mmCIF file with all atom_site columns, C-alpha atoms in Angstrom:
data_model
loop_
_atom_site.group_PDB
_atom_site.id
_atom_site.type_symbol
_atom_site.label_atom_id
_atom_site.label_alt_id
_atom_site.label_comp_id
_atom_site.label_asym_id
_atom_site.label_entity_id
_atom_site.label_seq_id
_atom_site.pdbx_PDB_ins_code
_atom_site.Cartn_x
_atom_site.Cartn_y
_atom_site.Cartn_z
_atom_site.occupancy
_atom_site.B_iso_or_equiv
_atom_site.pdbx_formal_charge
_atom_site.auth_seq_id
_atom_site.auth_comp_id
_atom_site.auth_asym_id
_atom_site.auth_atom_id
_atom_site.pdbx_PDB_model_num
ATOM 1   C CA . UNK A 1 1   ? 80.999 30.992  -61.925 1.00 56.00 ? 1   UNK A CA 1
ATOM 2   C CA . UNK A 1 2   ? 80.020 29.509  -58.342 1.00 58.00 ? 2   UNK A CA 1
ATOM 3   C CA . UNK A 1 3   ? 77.504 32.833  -58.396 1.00 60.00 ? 3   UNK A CA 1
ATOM 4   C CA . UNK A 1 4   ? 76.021 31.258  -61.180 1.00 60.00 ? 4   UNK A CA 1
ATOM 5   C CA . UNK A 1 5   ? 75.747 27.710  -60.201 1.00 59.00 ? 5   UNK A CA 1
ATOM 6   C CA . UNK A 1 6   ? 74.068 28.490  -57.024 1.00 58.00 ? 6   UNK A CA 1
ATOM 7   C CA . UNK A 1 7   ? 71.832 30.981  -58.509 1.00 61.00 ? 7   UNK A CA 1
ATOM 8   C CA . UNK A 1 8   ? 70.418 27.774  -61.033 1.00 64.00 ? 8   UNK A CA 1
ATOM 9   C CA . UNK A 1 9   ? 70.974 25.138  -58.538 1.00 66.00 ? 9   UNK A CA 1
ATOM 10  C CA . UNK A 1 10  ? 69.576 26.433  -54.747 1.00 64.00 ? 10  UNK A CA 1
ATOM 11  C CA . UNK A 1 11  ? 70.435 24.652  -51.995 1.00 64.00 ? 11  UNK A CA 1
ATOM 12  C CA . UNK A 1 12  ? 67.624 23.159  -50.725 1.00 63.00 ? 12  UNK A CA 1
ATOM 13  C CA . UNK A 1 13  ? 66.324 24.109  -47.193 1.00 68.00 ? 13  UNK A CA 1
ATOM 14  C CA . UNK A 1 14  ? 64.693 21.705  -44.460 1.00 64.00 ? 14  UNK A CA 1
ATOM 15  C CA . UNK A 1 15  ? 61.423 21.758  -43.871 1.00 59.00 ? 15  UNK A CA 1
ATOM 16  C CA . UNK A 1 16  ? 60.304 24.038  -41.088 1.00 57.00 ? 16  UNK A CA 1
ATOM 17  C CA . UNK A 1 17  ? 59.576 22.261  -37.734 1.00 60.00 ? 17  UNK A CA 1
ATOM 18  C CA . UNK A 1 18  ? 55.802 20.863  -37.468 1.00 57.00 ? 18  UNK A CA 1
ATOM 19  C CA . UNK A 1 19  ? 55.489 23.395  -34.835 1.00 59.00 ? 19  UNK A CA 1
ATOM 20  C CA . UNK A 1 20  ? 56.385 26.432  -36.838 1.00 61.00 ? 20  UNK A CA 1
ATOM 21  C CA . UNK A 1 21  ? 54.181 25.199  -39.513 1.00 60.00 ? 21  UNK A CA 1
ATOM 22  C CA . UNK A 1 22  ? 50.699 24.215  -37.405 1.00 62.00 ? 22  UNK A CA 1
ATOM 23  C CA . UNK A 1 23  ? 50.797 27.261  -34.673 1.00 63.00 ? 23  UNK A CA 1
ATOM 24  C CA . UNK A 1 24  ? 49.513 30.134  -36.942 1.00 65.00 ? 24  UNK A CA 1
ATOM 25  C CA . UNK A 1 25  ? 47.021 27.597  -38.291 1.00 61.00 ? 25  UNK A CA 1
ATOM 26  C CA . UNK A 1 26  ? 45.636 27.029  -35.006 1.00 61.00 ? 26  UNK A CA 1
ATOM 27  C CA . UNK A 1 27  ? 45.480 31.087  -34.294 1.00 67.00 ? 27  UNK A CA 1
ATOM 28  C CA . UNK A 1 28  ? 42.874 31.366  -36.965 1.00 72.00 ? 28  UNK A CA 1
ATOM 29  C CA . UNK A 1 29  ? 39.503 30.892  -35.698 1.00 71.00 ? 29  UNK A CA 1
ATOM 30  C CA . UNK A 1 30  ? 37.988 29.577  -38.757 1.00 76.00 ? 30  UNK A CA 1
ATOM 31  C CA . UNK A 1 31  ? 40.959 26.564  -38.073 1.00 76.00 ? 31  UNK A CA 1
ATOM 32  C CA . UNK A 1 32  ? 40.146 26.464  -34.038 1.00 78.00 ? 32  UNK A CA 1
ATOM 33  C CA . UNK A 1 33  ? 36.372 25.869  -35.401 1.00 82.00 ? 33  UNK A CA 1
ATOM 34  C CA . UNK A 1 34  ? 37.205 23.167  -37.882 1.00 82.00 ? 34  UNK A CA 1
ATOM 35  C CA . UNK A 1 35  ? 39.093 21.249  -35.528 1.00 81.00 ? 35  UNK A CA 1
ATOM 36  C CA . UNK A 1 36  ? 36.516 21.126  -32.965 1.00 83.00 ? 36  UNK A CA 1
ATOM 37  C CA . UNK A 1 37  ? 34.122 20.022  -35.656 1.00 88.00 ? 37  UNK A CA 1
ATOM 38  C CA . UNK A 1 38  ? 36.914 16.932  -36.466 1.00 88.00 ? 38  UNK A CA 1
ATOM 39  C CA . UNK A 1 39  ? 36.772 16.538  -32.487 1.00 86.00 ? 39  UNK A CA 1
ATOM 40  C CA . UNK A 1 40  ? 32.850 16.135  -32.207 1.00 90.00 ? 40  UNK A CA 1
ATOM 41  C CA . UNK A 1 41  ? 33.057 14.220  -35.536 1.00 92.00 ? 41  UNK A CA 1
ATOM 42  C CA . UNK A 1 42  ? 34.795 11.816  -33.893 1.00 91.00 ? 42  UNK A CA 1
ATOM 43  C CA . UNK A 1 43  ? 32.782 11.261  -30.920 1.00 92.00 ? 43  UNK A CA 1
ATOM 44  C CA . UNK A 1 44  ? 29.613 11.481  -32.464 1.00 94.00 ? 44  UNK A CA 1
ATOM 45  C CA . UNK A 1 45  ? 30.891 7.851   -34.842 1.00 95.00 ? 45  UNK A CA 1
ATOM 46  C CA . UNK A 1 46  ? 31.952 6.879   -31.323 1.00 94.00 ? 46  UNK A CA 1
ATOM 47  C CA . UNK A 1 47  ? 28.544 6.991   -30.429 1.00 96.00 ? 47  UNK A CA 1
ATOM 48  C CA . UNK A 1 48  ? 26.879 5.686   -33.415 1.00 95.00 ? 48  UNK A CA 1
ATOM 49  C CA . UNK A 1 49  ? 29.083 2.736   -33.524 1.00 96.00 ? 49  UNK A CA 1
ATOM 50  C CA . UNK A 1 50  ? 28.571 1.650   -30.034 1.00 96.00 ? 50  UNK A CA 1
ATOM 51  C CA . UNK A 1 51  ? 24.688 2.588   -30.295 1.00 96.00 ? 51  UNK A CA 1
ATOM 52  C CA . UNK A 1 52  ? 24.570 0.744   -33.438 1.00 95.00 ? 52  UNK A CA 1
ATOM 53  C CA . UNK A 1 53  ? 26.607 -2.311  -31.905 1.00 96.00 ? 53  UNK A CA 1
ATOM 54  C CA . UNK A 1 54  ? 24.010 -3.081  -29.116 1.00 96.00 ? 54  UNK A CA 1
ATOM 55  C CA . UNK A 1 55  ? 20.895 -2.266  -31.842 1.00 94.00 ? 55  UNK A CA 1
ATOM 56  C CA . UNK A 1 56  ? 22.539 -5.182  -33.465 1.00 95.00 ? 56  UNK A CA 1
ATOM 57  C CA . UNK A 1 57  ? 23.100 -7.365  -30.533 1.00 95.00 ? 57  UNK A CA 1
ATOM 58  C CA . UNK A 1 58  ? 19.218 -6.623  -28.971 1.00 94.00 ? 58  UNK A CA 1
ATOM 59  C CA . UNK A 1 59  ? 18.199 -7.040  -32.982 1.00 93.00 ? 59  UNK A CA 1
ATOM 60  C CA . UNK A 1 60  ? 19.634 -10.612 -32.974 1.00 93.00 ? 60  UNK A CA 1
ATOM 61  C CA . UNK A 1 61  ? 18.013 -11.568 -29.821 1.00 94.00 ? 61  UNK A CA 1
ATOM 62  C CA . UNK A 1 62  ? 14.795 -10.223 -30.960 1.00 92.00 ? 62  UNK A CA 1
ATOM 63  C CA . UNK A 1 63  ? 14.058 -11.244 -34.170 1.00 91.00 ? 63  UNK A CA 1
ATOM 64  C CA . UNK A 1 64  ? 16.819 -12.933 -36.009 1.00 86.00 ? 64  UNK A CA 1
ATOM 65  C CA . UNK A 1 65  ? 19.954 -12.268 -38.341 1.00 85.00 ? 65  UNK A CA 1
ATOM 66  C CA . UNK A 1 66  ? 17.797 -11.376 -41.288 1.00 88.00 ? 66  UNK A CA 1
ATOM 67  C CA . UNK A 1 67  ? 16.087 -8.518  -39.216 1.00 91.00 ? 67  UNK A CA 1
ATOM 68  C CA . UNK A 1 68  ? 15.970 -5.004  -41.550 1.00 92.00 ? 68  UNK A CA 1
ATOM 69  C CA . UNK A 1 69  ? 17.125 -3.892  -38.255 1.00 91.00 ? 69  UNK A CA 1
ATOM 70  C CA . UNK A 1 70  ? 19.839 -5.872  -37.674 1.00 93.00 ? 70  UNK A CA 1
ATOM 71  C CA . UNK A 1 71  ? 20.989 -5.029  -41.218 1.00 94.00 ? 71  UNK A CA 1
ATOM 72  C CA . UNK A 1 72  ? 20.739 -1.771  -41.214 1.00 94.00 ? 72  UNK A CA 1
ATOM 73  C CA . UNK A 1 73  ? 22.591 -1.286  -37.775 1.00 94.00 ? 73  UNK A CA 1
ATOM 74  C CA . UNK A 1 74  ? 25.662 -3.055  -39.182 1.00 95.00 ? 74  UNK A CA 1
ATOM 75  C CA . UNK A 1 75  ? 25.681 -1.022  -42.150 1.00 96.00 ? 75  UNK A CA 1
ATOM 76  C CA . UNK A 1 76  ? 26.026 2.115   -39.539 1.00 95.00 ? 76  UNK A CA 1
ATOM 77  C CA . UNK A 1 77  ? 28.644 0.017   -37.413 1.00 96.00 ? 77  UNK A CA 1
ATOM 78  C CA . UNK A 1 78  ? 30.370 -0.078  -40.130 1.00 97.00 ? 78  UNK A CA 1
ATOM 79  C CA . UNK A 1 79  ? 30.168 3.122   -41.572 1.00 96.00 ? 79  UNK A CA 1
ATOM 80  C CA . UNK A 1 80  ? 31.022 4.096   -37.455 1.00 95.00 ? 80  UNK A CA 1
ATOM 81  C CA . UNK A 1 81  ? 33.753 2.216   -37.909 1.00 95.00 ? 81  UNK A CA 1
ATOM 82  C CA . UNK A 1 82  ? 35.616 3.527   -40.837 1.00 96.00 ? 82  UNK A CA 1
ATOM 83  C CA . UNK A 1 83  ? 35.013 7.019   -39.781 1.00 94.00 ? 83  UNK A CA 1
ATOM 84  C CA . UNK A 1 84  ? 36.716 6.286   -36.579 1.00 93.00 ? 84  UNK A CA 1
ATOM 85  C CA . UNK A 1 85  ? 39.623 4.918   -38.330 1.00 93.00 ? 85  UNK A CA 1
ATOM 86  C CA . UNK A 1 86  ? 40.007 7.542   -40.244 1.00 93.00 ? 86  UNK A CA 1
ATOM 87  C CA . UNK A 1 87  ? 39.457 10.317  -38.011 1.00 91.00 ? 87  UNK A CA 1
ATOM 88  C CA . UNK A 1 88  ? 41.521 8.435   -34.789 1.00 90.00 ? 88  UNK A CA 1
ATOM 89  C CA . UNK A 1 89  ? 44.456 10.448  -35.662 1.00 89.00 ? 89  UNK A CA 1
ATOM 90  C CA . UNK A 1 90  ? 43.557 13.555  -36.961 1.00 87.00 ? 90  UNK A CA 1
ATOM 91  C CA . UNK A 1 91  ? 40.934 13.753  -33.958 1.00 86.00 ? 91  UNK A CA 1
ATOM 92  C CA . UNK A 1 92  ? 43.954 13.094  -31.241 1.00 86.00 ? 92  UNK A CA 1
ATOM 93  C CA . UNK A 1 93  ? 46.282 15.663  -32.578 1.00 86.00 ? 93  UNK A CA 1
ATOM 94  C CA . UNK A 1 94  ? 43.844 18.184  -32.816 1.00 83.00 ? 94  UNK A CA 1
ATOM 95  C CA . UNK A 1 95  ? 42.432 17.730  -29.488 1.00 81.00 ? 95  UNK A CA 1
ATOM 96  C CA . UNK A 1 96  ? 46.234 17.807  -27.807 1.00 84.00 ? 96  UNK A CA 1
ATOM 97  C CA . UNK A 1 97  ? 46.554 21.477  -29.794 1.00 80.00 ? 97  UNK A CA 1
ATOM 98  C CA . UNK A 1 98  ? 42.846 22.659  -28.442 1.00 77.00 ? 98  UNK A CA 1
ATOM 99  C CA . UNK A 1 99  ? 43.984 21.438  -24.925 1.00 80.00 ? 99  UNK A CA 1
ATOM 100 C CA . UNK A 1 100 ? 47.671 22.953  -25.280 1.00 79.00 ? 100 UNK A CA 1
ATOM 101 C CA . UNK A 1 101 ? 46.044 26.615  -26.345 1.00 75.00 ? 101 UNK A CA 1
ATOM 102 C CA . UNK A 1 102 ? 43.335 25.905  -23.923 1.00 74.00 ? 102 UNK A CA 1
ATOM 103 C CA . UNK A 1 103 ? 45.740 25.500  -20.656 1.00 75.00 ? 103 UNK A CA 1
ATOM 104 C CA . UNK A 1 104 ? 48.085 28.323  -21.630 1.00 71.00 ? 104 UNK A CA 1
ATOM 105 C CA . UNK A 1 105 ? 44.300 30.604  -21.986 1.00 66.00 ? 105 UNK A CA 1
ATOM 106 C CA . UNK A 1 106 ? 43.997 29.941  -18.221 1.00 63.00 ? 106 UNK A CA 1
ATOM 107 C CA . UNK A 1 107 ? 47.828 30.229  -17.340 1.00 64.00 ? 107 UNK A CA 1
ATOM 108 C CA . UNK A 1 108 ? 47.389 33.817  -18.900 1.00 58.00 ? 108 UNK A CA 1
ATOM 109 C CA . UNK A 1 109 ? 44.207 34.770  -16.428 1.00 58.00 ? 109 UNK A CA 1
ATOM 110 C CA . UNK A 1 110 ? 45.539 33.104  -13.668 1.00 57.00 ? 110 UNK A CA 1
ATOM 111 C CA . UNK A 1 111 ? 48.637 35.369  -14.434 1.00 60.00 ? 111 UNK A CA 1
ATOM 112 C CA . UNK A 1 112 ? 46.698 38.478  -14.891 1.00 57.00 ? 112 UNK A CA 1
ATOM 113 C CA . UNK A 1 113 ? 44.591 37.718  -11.805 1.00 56.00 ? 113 UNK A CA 1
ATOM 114 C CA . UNK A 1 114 ? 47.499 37.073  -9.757  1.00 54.00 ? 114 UNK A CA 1
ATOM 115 C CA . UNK A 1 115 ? 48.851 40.216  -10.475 1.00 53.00 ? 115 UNK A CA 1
ATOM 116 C CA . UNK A 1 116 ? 45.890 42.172  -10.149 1.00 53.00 ? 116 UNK A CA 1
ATOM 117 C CA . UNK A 1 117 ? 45.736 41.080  -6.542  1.00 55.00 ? 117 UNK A CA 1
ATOM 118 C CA . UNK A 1 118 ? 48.815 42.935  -5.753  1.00 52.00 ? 118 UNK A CA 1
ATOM 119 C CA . UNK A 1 119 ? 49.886 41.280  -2.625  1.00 53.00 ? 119 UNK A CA 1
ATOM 120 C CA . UNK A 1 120 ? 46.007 41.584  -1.194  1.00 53.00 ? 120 UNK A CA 1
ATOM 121 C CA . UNK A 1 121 ? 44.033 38.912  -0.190  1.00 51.00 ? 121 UNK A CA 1
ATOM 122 C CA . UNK A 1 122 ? 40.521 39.922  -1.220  1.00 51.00 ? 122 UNK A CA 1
ATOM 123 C CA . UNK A 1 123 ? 37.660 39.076  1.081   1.00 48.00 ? 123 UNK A CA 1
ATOM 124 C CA . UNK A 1 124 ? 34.364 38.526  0.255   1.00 49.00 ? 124 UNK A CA 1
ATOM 125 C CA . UNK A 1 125 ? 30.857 37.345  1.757   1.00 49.00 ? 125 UNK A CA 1
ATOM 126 C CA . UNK A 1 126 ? 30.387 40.312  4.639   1.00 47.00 ? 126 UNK A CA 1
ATOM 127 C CA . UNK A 1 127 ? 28.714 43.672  4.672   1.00 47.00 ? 127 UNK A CA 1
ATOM 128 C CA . UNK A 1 128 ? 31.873 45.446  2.932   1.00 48.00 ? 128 UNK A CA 1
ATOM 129 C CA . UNK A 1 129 ? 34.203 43.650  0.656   1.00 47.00 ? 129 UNK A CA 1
ATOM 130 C CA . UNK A 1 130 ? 38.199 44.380  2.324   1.00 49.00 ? 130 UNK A CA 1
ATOM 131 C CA . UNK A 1 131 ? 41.363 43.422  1.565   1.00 48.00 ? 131 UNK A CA 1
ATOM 132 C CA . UNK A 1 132 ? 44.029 42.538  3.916   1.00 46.00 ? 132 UNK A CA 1
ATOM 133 C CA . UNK A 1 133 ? 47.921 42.430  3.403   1.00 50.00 ? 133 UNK A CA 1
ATOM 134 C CA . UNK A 1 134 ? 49.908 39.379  2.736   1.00 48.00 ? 134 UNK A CA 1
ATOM 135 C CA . UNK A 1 135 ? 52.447 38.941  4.711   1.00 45.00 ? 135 UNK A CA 1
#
């Protein structure tokens, strides 16, 4: 009878840790390349809404509030502005995971160059490249 129960009523499992979940998404390069394009996304309406901030700025000094200029550069401010929002933290997890996958890529070559070395320091720069012994 308890067979029977638990086959109709599973006990429910936790969710797997974030970790678990996000690390084979981030192996896939199709993933690596869409989180670099949310990374450059994000810069890129950094850049438009400063850009567009001083366009409005020099617009008001120049010719007035009513300025098709100075109207259309708040419109992208604003537009800048929402993106950021909405990108800010989508755009700063990603970039921690591109960092984290990044530093352990040069902890593996600085592993595999260490060990290629072999106890040799390598010389380079004279006639004839030699190595000499650590001691």
């Amino acid at each position: 009878m308890a067979a029977a129960a638990a086959a109709v009523h599973p006990v429910p499992t936790s969710p797997p840790p974030a970790r678990r979940v996000v690390a084979p998404w981030m192996r896939n390069r199709l993933a690596m390349a869409a989180a670099a394009a949310v990374v450059c996304l994000f810069m890129a309406s950094m850049w438009l809404l400063f850009g567009g901030r001083i366009t409005v700025e020099v617009g008001q000094l120049a010719c007035g509030q009513d300025c098709p200029v100075v109207l259309a550069a708040s419109k992208v401010v604003h537009v800048a502005a929402v993106t950021l929002v909405l990108l800010l933290p989508f755009s700063v997890l990603l970039s921690l995971m591109l960092w984290v996958r990044a530093a352990g890529a040069a902890t593996d070559i600085e592993t595999a160059t260490v060990r290629n070395l072999r106890g040799k320091i390598m010389l380079f720069g004279s006639s004839s490249a030699r190595a000499l012994p650590c001691n």
